[in-house]
Short mmCIF file of C-alpha atoms (C1' of nucleotides) in Angstrom, two decimals:
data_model
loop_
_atom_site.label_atom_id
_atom_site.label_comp_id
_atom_site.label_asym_id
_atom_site.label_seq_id
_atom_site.Cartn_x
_atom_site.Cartn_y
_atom_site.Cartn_z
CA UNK A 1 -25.77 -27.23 20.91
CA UNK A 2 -27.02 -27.05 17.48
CA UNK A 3 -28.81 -30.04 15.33
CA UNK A 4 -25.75 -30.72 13.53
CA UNK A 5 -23.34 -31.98 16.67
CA UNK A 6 -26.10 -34.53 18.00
CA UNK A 7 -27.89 -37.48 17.06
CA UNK A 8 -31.91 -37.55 16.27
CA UNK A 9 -31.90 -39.28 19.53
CA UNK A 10 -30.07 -36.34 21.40
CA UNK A 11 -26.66 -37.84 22.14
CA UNK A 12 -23.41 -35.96 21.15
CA UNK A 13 -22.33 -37.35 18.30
CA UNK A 14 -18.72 -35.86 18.85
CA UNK A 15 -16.74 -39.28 20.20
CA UNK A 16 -19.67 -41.70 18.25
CA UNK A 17 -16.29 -43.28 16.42
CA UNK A 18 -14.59 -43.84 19.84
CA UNK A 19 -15.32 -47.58 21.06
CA UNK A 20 -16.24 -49.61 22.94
CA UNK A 21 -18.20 -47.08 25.48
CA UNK A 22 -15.74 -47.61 28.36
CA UNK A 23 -13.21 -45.75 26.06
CA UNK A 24 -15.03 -42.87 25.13
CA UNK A 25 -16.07 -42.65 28.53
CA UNK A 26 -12.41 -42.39 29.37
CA UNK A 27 -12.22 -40.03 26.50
CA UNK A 28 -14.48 -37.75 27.33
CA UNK A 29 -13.36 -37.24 30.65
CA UNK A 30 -10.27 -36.51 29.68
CA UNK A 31 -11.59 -33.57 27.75
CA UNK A 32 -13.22 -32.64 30.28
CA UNK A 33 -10.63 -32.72 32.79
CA UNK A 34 -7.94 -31.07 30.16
CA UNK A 35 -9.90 -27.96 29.64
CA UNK A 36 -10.89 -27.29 33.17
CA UNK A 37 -6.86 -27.71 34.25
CA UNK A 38 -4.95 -28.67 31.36
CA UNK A 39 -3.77 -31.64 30.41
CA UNK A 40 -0.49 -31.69 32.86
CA UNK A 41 -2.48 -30.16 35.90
CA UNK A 42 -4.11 -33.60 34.85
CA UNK A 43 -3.86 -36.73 36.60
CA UNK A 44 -4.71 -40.26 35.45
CA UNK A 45 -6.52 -40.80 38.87
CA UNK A 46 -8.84 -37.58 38.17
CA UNK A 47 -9.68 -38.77 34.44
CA UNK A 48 -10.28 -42.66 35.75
CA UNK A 49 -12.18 -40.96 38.43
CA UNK A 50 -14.55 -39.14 36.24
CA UNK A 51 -15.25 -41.92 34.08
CA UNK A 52 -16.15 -44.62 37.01
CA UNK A 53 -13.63 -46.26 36.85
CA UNK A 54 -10.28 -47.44 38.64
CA UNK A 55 -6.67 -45.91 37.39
CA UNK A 56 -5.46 -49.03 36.02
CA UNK A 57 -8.45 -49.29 33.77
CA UNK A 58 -7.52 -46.44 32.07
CA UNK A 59 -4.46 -48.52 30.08
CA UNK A 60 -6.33 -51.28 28.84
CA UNK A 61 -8.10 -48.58 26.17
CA UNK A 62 -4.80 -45.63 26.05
CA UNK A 63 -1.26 -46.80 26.49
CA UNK A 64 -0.35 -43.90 27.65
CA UNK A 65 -2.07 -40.64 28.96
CA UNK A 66 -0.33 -38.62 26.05
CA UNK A 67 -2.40 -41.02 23.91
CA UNK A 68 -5.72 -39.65 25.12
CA UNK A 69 -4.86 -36.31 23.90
CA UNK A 70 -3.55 -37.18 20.71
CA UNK A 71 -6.83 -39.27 19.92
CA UNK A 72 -8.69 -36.22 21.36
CA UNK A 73 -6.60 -33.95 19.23
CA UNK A 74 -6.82 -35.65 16.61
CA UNK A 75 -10.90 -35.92 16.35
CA UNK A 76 -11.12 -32.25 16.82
CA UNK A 77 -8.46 -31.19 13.94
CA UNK A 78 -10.48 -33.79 11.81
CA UNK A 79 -13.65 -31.99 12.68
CA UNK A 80 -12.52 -28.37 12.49
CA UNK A 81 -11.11 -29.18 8.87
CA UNK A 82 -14.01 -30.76 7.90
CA UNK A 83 -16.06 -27.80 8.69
CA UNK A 84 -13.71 -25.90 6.99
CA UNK A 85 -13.59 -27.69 3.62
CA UNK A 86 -17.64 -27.93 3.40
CA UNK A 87 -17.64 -24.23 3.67
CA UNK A 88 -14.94 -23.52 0.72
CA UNK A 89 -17.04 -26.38 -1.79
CA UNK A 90 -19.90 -24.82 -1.31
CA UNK A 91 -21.49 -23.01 -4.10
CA UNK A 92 -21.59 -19.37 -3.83
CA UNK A 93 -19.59 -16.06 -4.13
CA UNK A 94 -15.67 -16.28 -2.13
CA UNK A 95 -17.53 -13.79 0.44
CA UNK A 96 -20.65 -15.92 0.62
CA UNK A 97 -17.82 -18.92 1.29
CA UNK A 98 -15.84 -16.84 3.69
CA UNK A 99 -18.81 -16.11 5.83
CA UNK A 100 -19.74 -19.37 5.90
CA UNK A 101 -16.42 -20.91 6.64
CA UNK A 102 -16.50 -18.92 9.60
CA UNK A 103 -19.86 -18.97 11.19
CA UNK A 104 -19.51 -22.28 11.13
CA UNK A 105 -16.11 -22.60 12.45
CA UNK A 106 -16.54 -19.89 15.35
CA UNK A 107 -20.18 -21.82 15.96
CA UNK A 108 -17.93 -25.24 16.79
CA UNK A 109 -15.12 -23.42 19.03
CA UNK A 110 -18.16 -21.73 20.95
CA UNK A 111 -20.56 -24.67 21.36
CA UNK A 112 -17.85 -27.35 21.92
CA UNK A 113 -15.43 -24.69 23.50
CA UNK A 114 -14.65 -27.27 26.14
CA UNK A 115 -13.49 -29.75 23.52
CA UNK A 116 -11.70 -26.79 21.32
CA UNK A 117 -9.93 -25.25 24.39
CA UNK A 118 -8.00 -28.66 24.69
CA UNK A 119 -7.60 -29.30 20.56
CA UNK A 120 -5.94 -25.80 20.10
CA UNK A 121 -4.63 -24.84 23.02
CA UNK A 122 -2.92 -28.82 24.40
CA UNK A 123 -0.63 -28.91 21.26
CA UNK A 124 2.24 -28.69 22.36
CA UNK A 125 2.09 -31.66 25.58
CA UNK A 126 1.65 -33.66 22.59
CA UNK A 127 5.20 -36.04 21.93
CA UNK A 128 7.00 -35.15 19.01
CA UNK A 129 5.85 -37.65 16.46
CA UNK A 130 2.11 -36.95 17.46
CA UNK A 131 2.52 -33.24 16.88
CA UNK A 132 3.99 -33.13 13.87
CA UNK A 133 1.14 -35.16 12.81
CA UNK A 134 -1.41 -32.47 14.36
CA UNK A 135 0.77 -29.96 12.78
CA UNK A 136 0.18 -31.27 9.35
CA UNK A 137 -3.34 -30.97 9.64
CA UNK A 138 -3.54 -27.15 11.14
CA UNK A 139 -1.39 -26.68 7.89
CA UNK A 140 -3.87 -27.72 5.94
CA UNK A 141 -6.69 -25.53 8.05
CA UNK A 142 -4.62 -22.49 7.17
CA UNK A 143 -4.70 -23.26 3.52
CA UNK A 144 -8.51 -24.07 3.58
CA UNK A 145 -8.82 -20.58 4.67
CA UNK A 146 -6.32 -18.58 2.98
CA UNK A 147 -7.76 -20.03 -0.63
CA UNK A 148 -10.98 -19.02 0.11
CA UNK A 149 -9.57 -15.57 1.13
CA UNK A 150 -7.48 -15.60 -3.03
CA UNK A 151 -10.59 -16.57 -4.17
CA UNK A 152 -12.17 -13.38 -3.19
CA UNK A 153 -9.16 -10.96 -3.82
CA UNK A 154 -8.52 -12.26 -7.64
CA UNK A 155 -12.37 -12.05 -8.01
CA UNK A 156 -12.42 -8.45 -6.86
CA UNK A 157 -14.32 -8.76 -4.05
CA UNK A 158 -11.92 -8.69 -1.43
CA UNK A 159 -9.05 -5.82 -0.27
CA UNK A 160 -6.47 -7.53 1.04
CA UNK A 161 -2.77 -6.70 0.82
CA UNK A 162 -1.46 -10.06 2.93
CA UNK A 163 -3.75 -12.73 2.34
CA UNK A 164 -1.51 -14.77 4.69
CA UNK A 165 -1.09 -12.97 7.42
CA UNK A 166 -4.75 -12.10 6.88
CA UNK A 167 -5.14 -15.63 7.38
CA UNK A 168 -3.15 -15.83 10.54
CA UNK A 169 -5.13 -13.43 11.78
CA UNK A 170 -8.56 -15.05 10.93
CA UNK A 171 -8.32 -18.18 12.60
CA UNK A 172 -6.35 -16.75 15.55
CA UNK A 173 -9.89 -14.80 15.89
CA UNK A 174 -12.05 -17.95 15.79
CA UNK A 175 -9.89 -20.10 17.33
CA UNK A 176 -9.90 -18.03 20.59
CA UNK A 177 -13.47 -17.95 20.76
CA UNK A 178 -12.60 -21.45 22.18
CA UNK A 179 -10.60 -19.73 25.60
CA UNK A 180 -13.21 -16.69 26.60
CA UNK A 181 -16.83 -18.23 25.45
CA UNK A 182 -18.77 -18.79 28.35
CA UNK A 183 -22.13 -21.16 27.91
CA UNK A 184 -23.76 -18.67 30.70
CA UNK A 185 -22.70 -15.50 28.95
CA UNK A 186 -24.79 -13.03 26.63
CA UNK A 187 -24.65 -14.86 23.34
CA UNK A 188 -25.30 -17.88 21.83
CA UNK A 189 -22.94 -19.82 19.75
CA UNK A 190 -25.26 -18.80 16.76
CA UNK A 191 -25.15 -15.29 17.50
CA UNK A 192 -21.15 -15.34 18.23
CA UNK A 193 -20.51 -17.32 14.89
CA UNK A 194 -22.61 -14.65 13.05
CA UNK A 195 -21.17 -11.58 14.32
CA UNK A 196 -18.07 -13.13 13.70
CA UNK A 197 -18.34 -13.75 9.64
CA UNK A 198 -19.41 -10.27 9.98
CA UNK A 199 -16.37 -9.00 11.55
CA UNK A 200 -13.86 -11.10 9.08
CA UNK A 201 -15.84 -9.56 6.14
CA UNK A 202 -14.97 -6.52 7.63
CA UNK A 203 -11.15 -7.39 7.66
CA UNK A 204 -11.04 -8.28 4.24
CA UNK A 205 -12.16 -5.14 3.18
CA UNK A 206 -15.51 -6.70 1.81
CA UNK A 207 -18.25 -4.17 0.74
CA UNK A 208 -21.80 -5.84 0.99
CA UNK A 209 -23.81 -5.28 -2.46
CA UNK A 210 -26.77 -3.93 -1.05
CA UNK B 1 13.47 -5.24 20.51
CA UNK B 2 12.24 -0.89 20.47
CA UNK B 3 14.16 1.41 22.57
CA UNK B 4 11.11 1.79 24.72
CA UNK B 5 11.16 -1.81 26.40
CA UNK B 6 15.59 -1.02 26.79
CA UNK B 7 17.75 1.72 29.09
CA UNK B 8 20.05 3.46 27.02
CA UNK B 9 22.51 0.84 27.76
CA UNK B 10 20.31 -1.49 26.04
CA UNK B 11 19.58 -3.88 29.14
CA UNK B 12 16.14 -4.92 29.03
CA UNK B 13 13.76 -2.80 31.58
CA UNK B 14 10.61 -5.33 31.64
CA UNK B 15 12.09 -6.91 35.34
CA UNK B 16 14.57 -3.74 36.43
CA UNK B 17 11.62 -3.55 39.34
CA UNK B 18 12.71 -6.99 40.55
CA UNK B 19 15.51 -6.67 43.02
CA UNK B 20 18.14 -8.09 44.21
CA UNK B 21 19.44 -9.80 41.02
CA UNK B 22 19.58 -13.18 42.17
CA UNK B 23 16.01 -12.74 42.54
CA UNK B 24 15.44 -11.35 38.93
CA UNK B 25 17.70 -14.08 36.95
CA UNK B 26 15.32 -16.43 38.88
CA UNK B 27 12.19 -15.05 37.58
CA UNK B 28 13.40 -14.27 33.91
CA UNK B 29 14.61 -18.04 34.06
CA UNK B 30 11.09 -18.62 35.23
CA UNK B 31 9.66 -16.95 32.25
CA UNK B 32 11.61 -18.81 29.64
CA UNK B 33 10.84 -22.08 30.97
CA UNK B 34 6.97 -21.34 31.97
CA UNK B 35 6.50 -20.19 28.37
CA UNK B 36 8.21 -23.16 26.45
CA UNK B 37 6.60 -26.10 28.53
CA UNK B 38 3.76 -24.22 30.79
CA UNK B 39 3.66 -23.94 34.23
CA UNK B 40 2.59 -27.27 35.28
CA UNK B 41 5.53 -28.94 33.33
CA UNK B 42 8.11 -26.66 33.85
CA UNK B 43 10.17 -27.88 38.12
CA UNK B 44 11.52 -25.54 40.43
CA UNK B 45 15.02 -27.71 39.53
CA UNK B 46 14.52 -26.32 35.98
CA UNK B 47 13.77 -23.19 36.73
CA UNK B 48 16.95 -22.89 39.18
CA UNK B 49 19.11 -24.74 37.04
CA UNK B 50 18.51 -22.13 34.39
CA UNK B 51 19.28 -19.55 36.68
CA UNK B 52 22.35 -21.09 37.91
CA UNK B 53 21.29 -21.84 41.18
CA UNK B 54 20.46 -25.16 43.41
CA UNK B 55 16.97 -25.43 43.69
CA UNK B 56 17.21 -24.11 47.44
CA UNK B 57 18.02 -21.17 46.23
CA UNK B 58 14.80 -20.16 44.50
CA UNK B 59 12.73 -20.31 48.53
CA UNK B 60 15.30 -17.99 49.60
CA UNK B 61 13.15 -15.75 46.95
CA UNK B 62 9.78 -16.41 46.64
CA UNK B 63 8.00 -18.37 49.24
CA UNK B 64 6.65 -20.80 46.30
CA UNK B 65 6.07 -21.14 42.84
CA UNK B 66 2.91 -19.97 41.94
CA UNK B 67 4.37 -17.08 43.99
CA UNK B 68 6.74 -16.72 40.84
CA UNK B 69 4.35 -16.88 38.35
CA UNK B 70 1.97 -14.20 39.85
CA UNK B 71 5.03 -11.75 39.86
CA UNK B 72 5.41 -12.51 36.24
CA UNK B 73 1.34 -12.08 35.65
CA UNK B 74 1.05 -9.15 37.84
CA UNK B 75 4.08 -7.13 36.48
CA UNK B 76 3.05 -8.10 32.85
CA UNK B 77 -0.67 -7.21 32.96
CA UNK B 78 0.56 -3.65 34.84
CA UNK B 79 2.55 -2.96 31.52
CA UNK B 80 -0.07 -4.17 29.04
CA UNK B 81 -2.23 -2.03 30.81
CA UNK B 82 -0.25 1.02 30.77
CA UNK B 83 0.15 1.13 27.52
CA UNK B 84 -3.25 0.99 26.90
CA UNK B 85 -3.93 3.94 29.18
CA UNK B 86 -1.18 5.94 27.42
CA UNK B 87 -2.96 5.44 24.33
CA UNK B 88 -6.13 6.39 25.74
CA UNK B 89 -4.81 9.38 27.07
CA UNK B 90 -2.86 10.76 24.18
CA UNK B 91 -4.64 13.48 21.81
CA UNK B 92 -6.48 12.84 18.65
CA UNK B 93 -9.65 11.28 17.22
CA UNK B 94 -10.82 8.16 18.83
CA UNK B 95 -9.79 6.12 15.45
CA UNK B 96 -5.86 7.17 16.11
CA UNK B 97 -5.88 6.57 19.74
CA UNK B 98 -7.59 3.64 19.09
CA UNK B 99 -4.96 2.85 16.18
CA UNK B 100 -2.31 3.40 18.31
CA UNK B 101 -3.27 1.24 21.08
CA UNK B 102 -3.71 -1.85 18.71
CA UNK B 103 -0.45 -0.87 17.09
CA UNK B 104 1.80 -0.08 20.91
CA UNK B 105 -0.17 -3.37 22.58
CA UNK B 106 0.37 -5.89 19.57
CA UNK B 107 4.13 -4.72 19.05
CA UNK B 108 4.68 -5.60 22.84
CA UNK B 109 2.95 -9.16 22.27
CA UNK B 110 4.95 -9.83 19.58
CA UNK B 111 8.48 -8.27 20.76
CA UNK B 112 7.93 -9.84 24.59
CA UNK B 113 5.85 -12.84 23.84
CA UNK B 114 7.74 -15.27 25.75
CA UNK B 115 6.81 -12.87 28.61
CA UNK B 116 3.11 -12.29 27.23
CA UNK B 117 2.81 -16.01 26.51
CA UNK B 118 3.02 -16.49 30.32
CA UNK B 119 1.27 -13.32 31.42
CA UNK B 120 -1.79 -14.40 29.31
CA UNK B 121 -1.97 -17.89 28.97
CA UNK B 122 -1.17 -19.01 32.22
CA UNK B 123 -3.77 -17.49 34.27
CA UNK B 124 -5.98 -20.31 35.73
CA UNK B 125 -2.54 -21.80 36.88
CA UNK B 126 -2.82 -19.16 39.75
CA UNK B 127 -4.41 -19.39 42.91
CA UNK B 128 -7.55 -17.96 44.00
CA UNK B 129 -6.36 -14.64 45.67
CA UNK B 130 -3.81 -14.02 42.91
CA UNK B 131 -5.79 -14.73 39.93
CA UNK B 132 -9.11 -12.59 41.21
CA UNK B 133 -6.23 -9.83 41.14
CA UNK B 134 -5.09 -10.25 37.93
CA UNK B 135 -8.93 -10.59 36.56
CA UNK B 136 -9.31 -7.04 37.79
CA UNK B 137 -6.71 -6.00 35.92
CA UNK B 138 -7.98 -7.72 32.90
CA UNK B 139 -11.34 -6.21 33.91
CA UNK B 140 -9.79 -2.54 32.95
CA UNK B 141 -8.16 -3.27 29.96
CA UNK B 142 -10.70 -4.29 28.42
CA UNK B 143 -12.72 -1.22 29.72
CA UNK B 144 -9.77 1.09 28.78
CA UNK B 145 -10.20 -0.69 25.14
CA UNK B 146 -14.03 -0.43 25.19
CA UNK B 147 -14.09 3.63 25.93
CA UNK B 148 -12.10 4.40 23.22
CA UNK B 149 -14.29 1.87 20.65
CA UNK B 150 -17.63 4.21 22.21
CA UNK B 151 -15.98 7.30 21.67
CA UNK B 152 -15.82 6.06 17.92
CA UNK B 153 -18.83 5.46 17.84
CA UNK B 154 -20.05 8.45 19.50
CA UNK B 155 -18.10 10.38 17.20
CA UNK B 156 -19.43 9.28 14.12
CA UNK B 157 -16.24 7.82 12.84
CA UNK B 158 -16.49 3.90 13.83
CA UNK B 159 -19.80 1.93 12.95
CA UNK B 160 -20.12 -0.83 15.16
CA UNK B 161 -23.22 -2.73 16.55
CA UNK B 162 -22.10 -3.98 19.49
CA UNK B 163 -18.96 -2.18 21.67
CA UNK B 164 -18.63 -5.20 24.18
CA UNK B 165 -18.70 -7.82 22.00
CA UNK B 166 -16.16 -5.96 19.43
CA UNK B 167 -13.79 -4.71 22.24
CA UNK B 168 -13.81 -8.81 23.69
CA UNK B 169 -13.04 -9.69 19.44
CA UNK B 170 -9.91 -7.32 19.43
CA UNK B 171 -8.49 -7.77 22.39
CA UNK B 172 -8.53 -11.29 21.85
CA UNK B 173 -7.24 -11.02 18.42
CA UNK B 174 -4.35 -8.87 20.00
CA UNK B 175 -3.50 -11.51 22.67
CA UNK B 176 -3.19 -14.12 20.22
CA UNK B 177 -0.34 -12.80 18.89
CA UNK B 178 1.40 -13.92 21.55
CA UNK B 179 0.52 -17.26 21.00
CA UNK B 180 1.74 -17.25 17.32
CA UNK B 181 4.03 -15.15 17.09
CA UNK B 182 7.82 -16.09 15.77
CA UNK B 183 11.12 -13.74 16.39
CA UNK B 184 12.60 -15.58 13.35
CA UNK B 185 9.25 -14.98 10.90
CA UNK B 186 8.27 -13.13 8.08
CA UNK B 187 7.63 -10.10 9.90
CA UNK B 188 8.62 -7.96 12.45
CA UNK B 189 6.41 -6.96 15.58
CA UNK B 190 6.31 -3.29 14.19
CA UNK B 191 5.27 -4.70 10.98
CA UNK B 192 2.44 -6.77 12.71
CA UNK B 193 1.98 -4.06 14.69
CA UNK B 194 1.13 -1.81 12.06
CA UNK B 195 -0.88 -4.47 10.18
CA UNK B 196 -2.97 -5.39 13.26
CA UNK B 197 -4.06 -1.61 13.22
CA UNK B 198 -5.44 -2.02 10.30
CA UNK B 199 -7.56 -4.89 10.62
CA UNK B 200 -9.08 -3.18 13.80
CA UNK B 201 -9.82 -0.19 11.99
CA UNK B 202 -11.57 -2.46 9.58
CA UNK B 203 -13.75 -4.04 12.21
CA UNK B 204 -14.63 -1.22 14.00
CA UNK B 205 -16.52 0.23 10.24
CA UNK B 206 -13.99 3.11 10.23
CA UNK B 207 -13.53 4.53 6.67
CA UNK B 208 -10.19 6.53 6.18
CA UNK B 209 -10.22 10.12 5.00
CA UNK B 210 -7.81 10.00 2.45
"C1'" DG C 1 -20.01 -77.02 31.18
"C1'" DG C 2 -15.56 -75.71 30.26
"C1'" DC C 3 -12.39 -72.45 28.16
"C1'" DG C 4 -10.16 -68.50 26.26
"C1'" DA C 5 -10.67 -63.58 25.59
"C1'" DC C 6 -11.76 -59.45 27.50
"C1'" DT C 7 -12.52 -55.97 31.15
"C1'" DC C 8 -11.67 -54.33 35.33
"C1'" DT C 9 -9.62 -53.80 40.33
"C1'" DA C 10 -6.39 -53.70 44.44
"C1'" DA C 11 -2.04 -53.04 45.42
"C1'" DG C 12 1.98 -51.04 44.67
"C1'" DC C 13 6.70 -49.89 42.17
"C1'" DG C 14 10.02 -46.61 40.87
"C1'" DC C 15 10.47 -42.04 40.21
"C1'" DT C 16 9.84 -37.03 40.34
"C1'" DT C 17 7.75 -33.35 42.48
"C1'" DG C 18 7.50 -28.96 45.52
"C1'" DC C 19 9.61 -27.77 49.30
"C1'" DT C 20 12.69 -27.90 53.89
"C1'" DC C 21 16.67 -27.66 56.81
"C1'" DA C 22 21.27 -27.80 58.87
"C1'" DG C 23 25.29 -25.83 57.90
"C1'" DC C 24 28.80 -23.24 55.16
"C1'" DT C 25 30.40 -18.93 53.22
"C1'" DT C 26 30.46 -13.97 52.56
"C1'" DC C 27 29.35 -9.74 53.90
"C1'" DG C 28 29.05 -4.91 56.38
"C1'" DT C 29 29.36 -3.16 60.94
"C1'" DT C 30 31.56 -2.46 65.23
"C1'" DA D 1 38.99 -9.55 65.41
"C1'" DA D 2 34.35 -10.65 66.37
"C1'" DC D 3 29.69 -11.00 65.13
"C1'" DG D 4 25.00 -11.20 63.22
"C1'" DA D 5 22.52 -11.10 58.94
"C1'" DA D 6 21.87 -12.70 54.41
"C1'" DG D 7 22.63 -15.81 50.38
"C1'" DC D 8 23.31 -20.18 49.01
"C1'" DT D 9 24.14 -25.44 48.86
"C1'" DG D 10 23.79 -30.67 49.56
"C1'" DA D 11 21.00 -33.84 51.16
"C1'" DG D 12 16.68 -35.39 51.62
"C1'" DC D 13 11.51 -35.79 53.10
"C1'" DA D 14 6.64 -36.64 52.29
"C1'" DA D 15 3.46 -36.79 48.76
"C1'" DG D 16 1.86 -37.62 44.43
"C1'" DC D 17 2.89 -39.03 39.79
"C1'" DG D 18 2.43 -42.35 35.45
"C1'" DC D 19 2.19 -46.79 34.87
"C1'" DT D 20 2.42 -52.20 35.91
"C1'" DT D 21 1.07 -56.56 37.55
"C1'" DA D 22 -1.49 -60.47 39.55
"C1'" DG D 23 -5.67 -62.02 39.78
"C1'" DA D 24 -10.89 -61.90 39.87
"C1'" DG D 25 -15.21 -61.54 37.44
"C1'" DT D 26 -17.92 -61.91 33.13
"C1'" DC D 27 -18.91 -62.96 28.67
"C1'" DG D 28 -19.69 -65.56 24.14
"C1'" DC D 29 -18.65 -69.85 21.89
"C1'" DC D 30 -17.91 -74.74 21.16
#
DNA sequence: GGCGACTCTAAGCGCTTGCTCAGCTTCGTT
DNA sequence: AACGAAGCTGAGCAAGCGCTTAGAGTCGCC
């Protein structure tokens, strides 16, 4: 896990906004439990379980289980487009943003895959009011990257004849880093994010100025 | 839909293997519900009911129903597979077989992706037995995939750094399309098809001859 | 030291789940 | 006409589900 996702003391800093402790507790089993089965293959007894805890205490912090996993949805989409938008205000060339935008963003789904898996791949047990909401915001990821991606065609730098279903493509590449990365497997999340901006600058027909 | 996935009559051919018919209405019915609400969501009563059938009905067929789902995985991976291997085998450079298998295995994503939805996004739902089988078969596509990317590279025409780690990037980029994918969107699946060609091309460093 | 607010548990309710089974119908065969 | 096999249904079982409730323990605050 790199500096950014932890604390000077250590701790993951991911759920720090998720109070008092017996939630986030709660909270992150849940995540934990959601990517390893999904959230229906879930049960309220296993998350309670994981967290210490009996069932019932798991509805004094969520009203419902579906509540977990829109808080935990939430969060990540928060996160993700965060990421996102530093990258694209940075200073800097559109490819120099691009890159960026997705070293970082592949570096998250990798390192946090657990968390990721459940953010983009959970959407749709979400209720109908809750994913519209989560909708919204993946909206606005899209549009994060697809400016960046104008940016770099009306400045020349970039050959690109959809820049929307360029995006689509993009972030489908990143965001499924989150399903195969293994922790145990050859790279690190540094090295996947890298190769990565790489490949995308690549795909947008980028030529480095060497 | 292309003529390839119909019989002349036009009657789909994906489950013409699945005899009697009873049996096969209860396994398309299958897909359609495990690839709106997911295996773990989706009842046997639903599945049935969809088929036209009392939910008895379906144990007269399949002893349960992860036994359903592993038909659907096992015949689905045997296609995407084969037409990965026809690909492979057909004549050219590695850059048009390679071409050609991004453009034949995307277009069947996107045409079929209720099926593919299921087929690749359902796998841990599987037990043990039945989901080391279908990792096997997941095992050689993505060698079939990775022989043609070092025959590139062997051949001068693809400049690429690291074959496993690119071959994992576009298969996964390939899959995905499954996931997003829209019968009533901008584009058709030859169109993405066609597109998604492209992009690999990109990534793999090959520069056209024009 | 007493009280309300908060956190948690033991027990369990009502319901749905995957699956079973006895029995009815519909066959092709003799 | 008789019969066994196969396909299917209505009814329902045991288990597990999400969630609730009554009450106990613990805390800060006056």
């Amino acid at each position: 896990m790199s500096a950014a996702e932890q604390t000077p003391g250590g701790e993951d800093v991911t759920w720090g906004e998720v109070a008092p402790e017996a939630a986030r507790r709660l909270l992150v089993a849940a995540v934990e439990a959601f990517a390893e089965r999904g959230y229906h293959a879930t049960t309220t007894r296993d998350i309670a379980g994981r967290a210490g805890m009996s069932p019932a205490a798991l509805y004094i912090h969520y009203k419902t289980k579906e509540e977990l996993l829109h808080r935990i949805s939430r969060i990540g989409h928060d996160r993700a487009l965060e990421i996102l938008r530093a990258a694209e205000l940075r200073d800097g060339a559109p490819a120099d943003r691009l890159a960026d935008a997705v070293r970082s963003f592949v570096r998250w789904h990798a390192e946090r895959h657990t968390t990721a898996r459940v953010v983009q791949y959970e959407l749709d047990a979400l209720g109908p009011e809750h994913r519209a909401e989560i909708v919204e915001l993946r909206r606005e990821t899209e549009a994060t990257v697809r400016r960046i991606i104008e940016e770099g065609v009306a400045a020349g730098e970039f050959d690109v004849a959809d820049p929307a279903g360029t995006t689509v493509a993009v972030l489908s590449l990143c965001i499924d880093v989150a399903r195969w990365f293994n922790a145990q497997g050859r790279r690190t999340p540094d090295e996947v994010g890298a190769f990565y901006a790489d490949l995308v600058l690549r795909m947008v027909g980028y030529r480095a100025q060497k």
